[in-house]
Short mmCIF file of C-alpha atoms and ligand atoms in Angstrom, two decimals:
data_model
loop_
_atom_site.label_atom_id
_atom_site.label_comp_id
_atom_site.label_asym_id
_atom_site.label_seq_id
_atom_site.Cartn_x
_atom_site.Cartn_y
_atom_site.Cartn_z
CA MET A 1 0.00 0.00 0.00
CA ARG A 2 1.42 3.34 -0.91
CA ARG A 3 0.83 5.93 1.77
CA TYR A 4 0.85 9.65 1.45
CA GLY A 5 2.96 9.92 4.59
CA LYS A 6 4.28 13.38 5.28
CA ASN A 7 3.28 14.96 2.00
CA THR A 8 2.31 18.53 2.57
CA ASP A 9 -1.27 19.23 1.79
CA GLU A 10 -1.65 22.42 -0.17
CA ASP A 11 -4.90 23.13 1.62
CA ASP A 12 -3.12 23.19 4.92
CA ILE A 13 -0.39 25.57 3.96
CA ARG A 14 -2.40 27.99 1.86
CA SER A 15 -2.69 31.22 3.82
CA ARG A 16 -6.22 32.35 4.45
CA PRO A 17 -7.55 35.83 4.79
CA ASN A 18 -8.18 36.55 8.43
CA ARG A 19 -11.80 37.42 8.66
CA LYS A 20 -12.16 38.46 12.27
CA GLY A 21 -9.14 40.53 13.19
CA ASN A 22 -5.93 38.72 13.79
CA ARG A 23 -7.30 35.87 15.78
CA PRO A 24 -4.94 32.97 15.18
CA ARG A 25 -6.42 29.72 13.97
CA THR A 26 -6.68 27.44 16.91
CA HIS A 27 -7.95 24.41 15.06
CA ILE A 28 -5.21 22.48 13.37
CA ARG A 29 -6.47 19.98 10.89
CA PRO A 30 -5.27 16.43 11.21
CA LYS A 31 -2.90 15.56 8.39
CA HIS A 32 -4.43 12.16 7.68
CA GLU A 33 -1.11 10.45 7.68
CA ASP A 34 -2.86 7.10 7.43
CA ALA A 35 -4.50 8.05 4.13
CA VAL A 36 -4.10 5.57 1.31
CA GLU A 37 -3.86 6.31 -2.40
CA GLY A 38 -6.67 5.40 -4.74
CA MET A 39 -7.87 6.22 -8.24
CA VAL A 40 -11.34 7.50 -9.03
CA LEU A 41 -13.07 5.17 -11.50
CA THR A 42 -16.51 6.72 -11.69
CA VAL A 43 -18.67 9.31 -9.97
CA ASP A 44 -22.37 9.01 -9.33
CA ARG A 45 -24.28 11.66 -7.42
CA GLY A 46 -21.48 12.51 -5.05
CA ARG A 47 -20.42 8.91 -4.55
CA LEU A 48 -17.00 8.11 -5.96
CA THR A 49 -16.00 4.58 -6.85
CA CYS A 50 -12.28 4.28 -6.21
CA LEU A 51 -9.71 1.58 -6.81
CA VAL A 52 -7.52 1.03 -3.74
CA ASP A 53 -4.99 -1.74 -4.31
CA ASP A 54 -7.29 -4.39 -5.80
CA ARG A 55 -10.39 -3.35 -3.91
CA ILE A 56 -13.27 -1.16 -4.93
CA VAL A 57 -13.97 1.42 -2.26
CA LEU A 58 -16.96 3.72 -2.31
CA ALA A 59 -16.13 7.19 -1.01
CA MET A 60 -17.44 10.69 -0.70
CA LYS A 61 -15.37 13.81 -0.61
CA ALA A 62 -14.44 15.08 2.83
CA ARG A 63 -15.72 18.46 3.88
CA GLU A 64 -12.25 19.88 4.00
CA LEU A 65 -11.88 19.58 0.22
CA GLY A 66 -14.27 22.50 0.01
CA ARG A 67 -15.43 23.16 -3.51
CA LYS A 68 -12.74 21.07 -5.10
CA ALA A 69 -14.32 18.11 -6.84
CA ALA A 70 -12.59 14.84 -7.56
CA VAL A 71 -13.23 13.53 -11.07
CA VAL A 72 -12.64 10.30 -12.93
CA GLY A 73 -8.93 9.63 -13.27
CA ASP A 74 -8.01 11.56 -10.15
CA ARG A 75 -5.45 10.12 -7.76
CA VAL A 76 -6.83 10.69 -4.31
CA ALA A 77 -5.93 10.10 -0.68
CA ILE A 78 -8.64 8.20 1.16
CA VAL A 79 -9.31 7.60 4.85
CA GLY A 80 -11.93 5.66 6.75
CA ASP A 81 -13.31 2.21 6.03
CA LEU A 82 -11.23 0.90 3.14
CA THR A 83 -12.39 -2.70 3.27
CA GLY A 84 -14.57 -2.25 0.22
CA GLN A 85 -17.38 -4.09 1.94
CA LYS A 86 -21.01 -3.36 1.21
CA ASP A 87 -22.50 -0.26 2.85
CA THR A 88 -19.14 1.25 3.72
CA LEU A 89 -18.29 4.79 2.77
CA ALA A 90 -14.76 6.17 2.96
CA ARG A 91 -13.66 9.79 2.68
CA ILE A 92 -11.44 11.48 0.11
CA VAL A 93 -9.21 13.96 1.92
CA ARG A 94 -6.81 15.02 -0.82
CA ILE A 95 -6.62 15.17 -4.59
CA ALA A 96 -3.14 14.75 -6.05
CA GLU A 97 -1.84 17.29 -8.51
CA ARG A 98 -3.14 16.45 -11.98
CA THR A 99 -0.90 15.74 -14.93
CA SER A 100 -3.65 16.78 -17.34
CA VAL A 101 -7.16 18.11 -17.24
CA LEU A 102 -9.71 17.63 -20.00
CA ARG A 103 -12.26 20.41 -19.68
CA ARG A 104 -15.35 21.42 -21.48
CA THR A 105 -17.94 24.07 -21.16
CA ALA A 106 -21.58 23.39 -22.02
CA ASP A 107 -21.33 25.86 -24.87
CA ASP A 108 -18.96 28.59 -25.97
CA ASP A 109 -20.64 31.36 -23.99
CA ASP A 110 -20.66 29.36 -20.82
CA PRO A 111 -17.80 30.39 -18.54
CA TYR A 112 -18.45 27.45 -16.24
CA GLU A 113 -15.91 24.77 -16.93
CA ARG A 114 -16.38 21.19 -16.12
CA VAL A 115 -13.47 18.85 -15.78
CA VAL A 116 -14.38 15.70 -17.68
CA VAL A 117 -11.35 13.56 -16.93
CA ALA A 118 -8.11 14.07 -15.00
CA ASN A 119 -4.68 12.60 -15.69
CA ALA A 120 -5.41 11.19 -19.16
CA ASP A 121 -2.51 11.00 -21.65
CA GLN A 122 -4.51 10.48 -24.79
CA LEU A 123 -7.89 11.49 -26.18
CA ALA A 124 -9.50 8.96 -28.50
CA ILE A 125 -12.02 10.85 -30.60
CA VAL A 126 -14.49 8.26 -31.77
CA THR A 127 -16.58 8.93 -34.85
CA ALA A 128 -18.78 6.59 -36.82
CA LEU A 129 -18.30 6.64 -40.60
CA ALA A 130 -22.08 6.34 -40.85
CA ASP A 131 -25.06 5.97 -38.50
CA PRO A 132 -24.66 8.57 -37.10
CA GLU A 133 -23.01 10.60 -39.88
CA PRO A 134 -19.57 12.03 -39.01
CA ARG A 135 -19.65 15.57 -37.64
CA PRO A 136 -16.32 17.11 -38.64
CA ARG A 137 -16.98 20.23 -36.64
CA LEU A 138 -17.40 18.21 -33.47
CA ILE A 139 -14.23 16.28 -34.29
CA ASP A 140 -12.38 19.58 -34.81
CA ARG A 141 -13.63 20.81 -31.47
CA CYS A 142 -12.50 17.67 -29.70
CA LEU A 143 -9.08 18.04 -31.35
CA VAL A 144 -8.78 21.60 -30.12
CA ALA A 145 -9.73 20.47 -26.61
CA ALA A 146 -7.09 17.71 -26.78
CA PHE A 147 -4.36 20.09 -27.97
CA ASP A 148 -5.36 22.64 -25.35
CA ALA A 149 -5.18 20.03 -22.60
CA GLY A 150 -1.89 18.59 -23.86
CA LEU A 151 -3.42 15.19 -24.65
CA GLU A 152 -2.30 13.18 -27.66
CA PRO A 153 -5.27 12.83 -30.01
CA LEU A 154 -6.21 9.54 -31.64
CA LEU A 155 -8.97 9.33 -34.26
CA VAL A 156 -11.04 6.17 -34.10
CA MET A 157 -13.34 5.72 -37.07
CA THR A 158 -15.94 3.03 -36.46
CA LYS A 159 -18.49 1.23 -38.63
CA SER A 160 -16.32 1.00 -41.76
CA ASP A 161 -18.61 -1.94 -42.63
CA LEU A 162 -21.20 0.75 -43.46
CA THR A 163 -19.05 3.39 -45.23
CA PRO A 164 -15.34 3.53 -46.18
CA PRO A 165 -13.16 6.08 -44.34
CA ASP A 166 -11.63 7.80 -47.41
CA LYS A 167 -13.52 11.10 -47.26
CA LEU A 168 -12.89 11.63 -43.57
CA LEU A 169 -9.24 10.63 -43.84
CA GLU A 170 -8.79 13.27 -46.52
CA LEU A 171 -10.06 15.92 -44.15
CA TYR A 172 -7.61 14.98 -41.39
CA GLY A 173 -4.58 13.87 -43.42
CA ASP A 174 -2.72 17.18 -43.09
CA LEU A 175 -3.04 17.14 -39.33
CA ASP A 176 -0.92 13.99 -39.03
CA ILE A 177 -3.10 12.54 -36.32
CA PRO A 178 -2.80 8.82 -35.65
CA TYR A 179 -5.98 6.97 -36.53
CA VAL A 180 -7.56 3.53 -36.47
CA VAL A 181 -10.46 2.28 -38.56
CA THR A 182 -12.76 -0.41 -37.13
CA SER A 183 -15.69 -2.45 -38.38
CA ARG A 184 -18.15 -4.79 -36.73
CA GLN A 185 -16.56 -7.89 -38.27
CA GLU A 186 -13.08 -6.85 -37.19
CA LEU A 187 -14.29 -6.17 -33.67
CA GLU A 188 -15.78 -9.64 -33.57
CA ASN A 189 -12.70 -11.44 -34.90
CA GLY A 190 -10.35 -9.32 -32.77
CA ASP A 191 -8.41 -7.63 -35.58
CA ALA A 192 -9.79 -4.16 -34.87
CA THR A 193 -9.40 -4.63 -31.15
CA ASP A 194 -5.71 -5.47 -31.63
CA ARG A 195 -5.20 -2.41 -33.81
CA VAL A 196 -6.81 -0.13 -31.23
CA ARG A 197 -4.94 -1.85 -28.38
CA ALA A 198 -1.64 -1.13 -30.09
CA GLN A 199 -2.38 2.59 -29.70
CA LEU A 200 -3.33 2.39 -26.04
CA ASP A 201 -0.59 0.44 -24.36
CA GLY A 202 0.61 1.85 -21.09
CA ARG A 203 -1.46 4.99 -21.39
CA ILE A 204 -4.63 6.45 -19.96
CA THR A 205 -6.96 7.05 -22.89
CA ALA A 206 -10.29 8.86 -22.66
CA PHE A 207 -12.78 7.92 -25.36
CA ILE A 208 -15.15 10.69 -26.41
CA GLY A 209 -17.63 11.10 -29.21
CA HIS A 210 -21.28 11.57 -30.05
CA SER A 211 -23.64 9.00 -28.64
CA GLY A 212 -24.18 5.98 -30.88
CA VAL A 213 -20.75 6.04 -32.50
CA GLY A 214 -19.70 2.79 -30.82
CA LYS A 215 -17.63 3.90 -27.81
CA THR A 216 -19.08 1.41 -25.38
CA THR A 217 -18.92 -1.41 -27.93
CA LEU A 218 -15.24 -0.65 -28.40
CA VAL A 219 -14.45 -0.34 -24.72
CA ASN A 220 -16.23 -3.61 -24.04
CA ALA A 221 -14.17 -5.31 -26.75
CA LEU A 222 -10.99 -3.92 -25.20
CA VAL A 223 -11.70 -4.74 -21.57
CA PRO A 224 -12.63 -8.34 -20.73
CA GLU A 225 -15.80 -8.78 -18.73
CA ASP A 226 -14.06 -9.80 -15.52
CA ARG A 227 -12.16 -6.53 -15.49
CA ARG A 228 -15.34 -4.62 -16.15
CA ARG A 229 -17.02 -6.49 -13.34
CA LEU A 230 -14.23 -5.39 -11.02
CA THR A 231 -15.62 -1.87 -11.04
CA GLY A 232 -19.07 -3.16 -10.21
CA HIS A 233 -20.40 -1.27 -13.17
CA VAL A 234 -21.09 -4.04 -15.59
CA ASN A 235 -24.77 -3.38 -14.97
CA ALA A 236 -24.46 0.19 -16.12
CA VAL A 237 -24.41 -1.21 -19.63
CA THR A 238 -27.88 -2.21 -20.66
CA GLY A 239 -28.80 -5.05 -22.98
CA ARG A 240 -28.73 -2.63 -25.87
CA GLY A 241 -25.17 -1.79 -25.07
CA ARG A 242 -25.92 1.70 -23.89
CA HIS A 243 -24.06 3.21 -21.01
CA THR A 244 -26.63 4.70 -18.69
CA THR A 245 -24.57 6.64 -16.18
CA THR A 246 -23.79 10.29 -16.65
CA SER A 247 -20.21 10.01 -15.48
CA ALA A 248 -17.14 8.77 -17.23
CA LEU A 249 -15.98 5.29 -16.27
CA ALA A 250 -12.34 4.20 -16.05
CA LEU A 251 -11.54 0.57 -16.84
CA PRO A 252 -8.18 -1.20 -16.63
CA LEU A 253 -6.76 -2.77 -19.78
CA PRO A 254 -5.59 -6.39 -19.49
CA ASP A 255 -2.09 -6.96 -18.10
CA ASP A 256 -2.21 -3.61 -16.25
CA ASP A 257 -1.23 -2.03 -19.49
CA GLY A 258 -3.08 1.22 -19.26
CA TRP A 259 -6.62 2.44 -18.80
CA VAL A 260 -9.54 3.26 -21.01
CA ILE A 261 -12.12 5.80 -19.92
CA ASP A 262 -15.56 5.55 -21.46
CA THR A 263 -17.51 8.79 -21.40
CA PRO A 264 -21.20 9.48 -21.90
CA GLY A 265 -22.27 10.66 -25.33
CA LEU A 266 -21.25 14.13 -26.25
CA ARG A 267 -23.63 16.54 -27.96
CA SER A 268 -21.47 19.59 -27.99
CA PHE A 269 -18.09 20.59 -26.75
CA GLY A 270 -17.88 24.19 -25.57
CA LEU A 271 -14.44 25.71 -25.98
CA HIS A 272 -14.78 28.85 -23.89
CA HIS A 273 -11.70 27.89 -21.89
CA VAL A 274 -9.35 27.27 -24.80
CA ASP A 275 -6.19 29.31 -25.22
CA PRO A 276 -4.93 29.46 -28.87
CA SER A 277 -1.34 29.68 -27.68
CA ARG A 278 -1.70 26.27 -26.05
CA VAL A 279 -3.27 24.81 -29.15
CA ILE A 280 -0.39 25.97 -31.32
CA ASN A 281 2.05 24.01 -29.18
CA ALA A 282 0.67 20.94 -30.88
CA PHE A 283 1.97 22.31 -34.21
CA PRO A 284 5.76 22.26 -33.78
CA ASP A 285 6.26 23.15 -37.45
CA LEU A 286 4.25 26.36 -37.04
CA GLU A 287 4.98 27.34 -33.45
CA PRO A 288 8.40 29.00 -34.07
CA GLY A 289 6.73 31.14 -36.75
CA THR A 290 4.54 32.85 -34.16
CA GLU A 291 7.50 34.78 -32.78
CA GLY A 292 6.70 37.67 -35.11
CA CYS A 293 3.00 37.71 -34.22
CA PRO A 294 1.38 40.64 -32.45
CA ARG A 295 0.57 40.10 -28.78
CA ALA A 296 -2.36 37.78 -28.15
CA CYS A 297 -2.53 37.01 -31.85
CA SER A 298 -5.48 34.85 -32.81
CA HIS A 299 -3.29 33.49 -35.63
CA ASP A 300 -6.12 34.27 -37.98
CA GLU A 301 -5.75 38.00 -38.48
CA PRO A 302 -3.96 40.22 -41.05
CA ASP A 303 -0.84 40.80 -38.92
CA CYS A 304 -0.33 37.15 -38.09
CA ALA A 305 3.25 36.18 -38.88
CA LEU A 306 2.33 32.65 -39.87
CA ASP A 307 1.43 33.64 -43.44
CA GLN A 308 5.00 34.84 -43.99
CA TRP A 309 6.37 31.77 -42.19
CA VAL A 310 4.58 29.54 -44.66
CA ALA A 311 5.40 31.78 -47.65
CA ASP A 312 9.09 31.48 -46.70
CA GLY A 313 8.77 27.73 -46.99
CA HIS A 314 9.16 26.87 -43.29
CA ALA A 315 5.94 24.87 -43.15
CA ASP A 316 3.31 23.40 -45.41
CA PRO A 317 0.44 25.85 -46.16
CA ALA A 318 -2.00 22.97 -45.65
CA ARG A 319 -0.91 22.76 -42.02
CA LEU A 320 -1.63 26.45 -41.45
CA TYR A 321 -4.97 26.02 -43.14
CA SER A 322 -5.77 23.11 -40.82
CA LEU A 323 -4.68 25.00 -37.72
CA ARG A 324 -6.91 27.92 -38.69
CA ARG A 325 -9.82 25.65 -39.39
CA LEU A 326 -9.44 24.20 -35.91
CA LEU A 327 -9.06 27.55 -34.19
CA SER A 328 -12.06 28.95 -36.04
CA THR A 329 -14.30 26.23 -34.60
CA ARG A 330 -14.28 28.43 -31.53
CA GLU A 331 -16.03 31.21 -33.41
CA ARG A 332 -18.52 29.17 -35.32
CA THR A 333 -21.77 27.96 -33.91
CA GLU A 334 -21.97 24.27 -33.39
CA GLY A 335 -23.76 21.81 -35.56
CA ASP A 336 -22.78 20.29 -38.87
N1 GDP B 401 -22.47 -1.59 -38.17
C1 GDP B 401 -21.79 -1.36 -37.06
N2 GDP B 401 -22.45 -1.07 -35.91
C2 GDP B 401 -21.74 -0.85 -34.78
C3 GDP B 401 -20.32 -0.93 -34.77
N3 GDP B 401 -19.89 -0.63 -33.51
C4 GDP B 401 -21.00 -0.39 -32.76
N4 GDP B 401 -22.12 -0.53 -33.51
C5 GDP B 401 -23.53 -0.35 -33.07
O1 GDP B 401 -23.78 1.03 -32.86
C6 GDP B 401 -24.73 1.20 -31.79
C7 GDP B 401 -24.20 2.15 -30.74
O2 GDP B 401 -23.08 1.58 -30.09
P1 GDP B 401 -22.58 2.01 -28.64
O3 GDP B 401 -21.33 1.25 -28.38
O4 GDP B 401 -23.64 1.91 -27.63
O5 GDP B 401 -22.25 3.56 -28.89
P2 GDP B 401 -21.88 4.71 -27.83
O6 GDP B 401 -23.13 5.49 -27.60
O7 GDP B 401 -20.85 5.52 -28.53
O8 GDP B 401 -21.35 4.07 -26.59
C8 GDP B 401 -24.98 -0.20 -31.24
O9 GDP B 401 -26.19 -0.68 -31.81
C9 GDP B 401 -23.80 -1.00 -31.75
O10 GDP B 401 -24.11 -2.38 -31.91
C10 GDP B 401 -19.63 -1.23 -36.01
O11 GDP B 401 -18.40 -1.30 -36.11
N5 GDP B 401 -20.43 -1.45 -37.11
MG1 MG B 402 -21.78 4.47 -24.65
ZN1 ZN B 403 -0.35 34.78 -35.31
#
């Protein structure tokens, strides 16, 4: 068992404004030195299902976390009853610093950000080639969110038994994003599963996409039933293969070789929080060209230095076009 030991808790050392004069704080919070590390697998109405060693522990957040919410993927410190037995409820007393944060806002005008998943390395953007029709604008938005969050994007195109991927591949070719194409037959005989697996090894991958594109089908093919049962959430998948919870759900890949995180269907992906300068970091061929840009350049304005950068032959014009298409998804209204 890994223990948090004498780690300093940022909540304890943060100085607080003194509301009533200079009265010193008399109450010193216990440090919870016996806290044990766990990972949040799913969240349901304030109840967090956590993996602690090989046990599933149900927990709620401790009062002292204040407004901080733990989300799926979070590494947390837990105290209390950690037996994982029925009707026990432990408490989350700390959330470890996150290596990444995938955020979204409900729509672009909404300043309220929600953290979808913490600590993911990769964002698998799942789109069906048909039924439902691909929505390039939604894919673009997911890409921007991935670049902004510093996650490696992976395009997963499902249902190639219904429509070939050529048209969609053409649209994303210049972005050099890794992709996998899957079909029902290849999911059944394991070929598609192997191809997807090869892209996931050792990493934490969040799967997002519109509902009906085949996320849960894919995740179920990747994670054997006994591992899914481990989380106690095998029942969240109905007979029709639909995931009924509203939270994401983290599932371990076989051989402890990474995690997949299934997320509920996505209708829109608000990008209010996105910073173009973080997005451009994902374009190493263009990034040095921004040195001559005006301050806070949107990279899509007359003084943008990237046009000259491309004209001078430093990068392919198609890449600049693609970057601008992505950045402009923030200005356009959603829909197809
Ligand atoms: N034809 C075809 N149908 C698929 C494929 N993958 C999933 N489906 C079907 O698409 C529907 C939605 O799948 P589901 O996994 O629930 O999508 P989710 O909402 O993204 O989780 C189900 O009826 C699946 O059987 C595929 O590769 N080919
Ligand atoms: Mg689903
Ligand atoms: Zn610029």
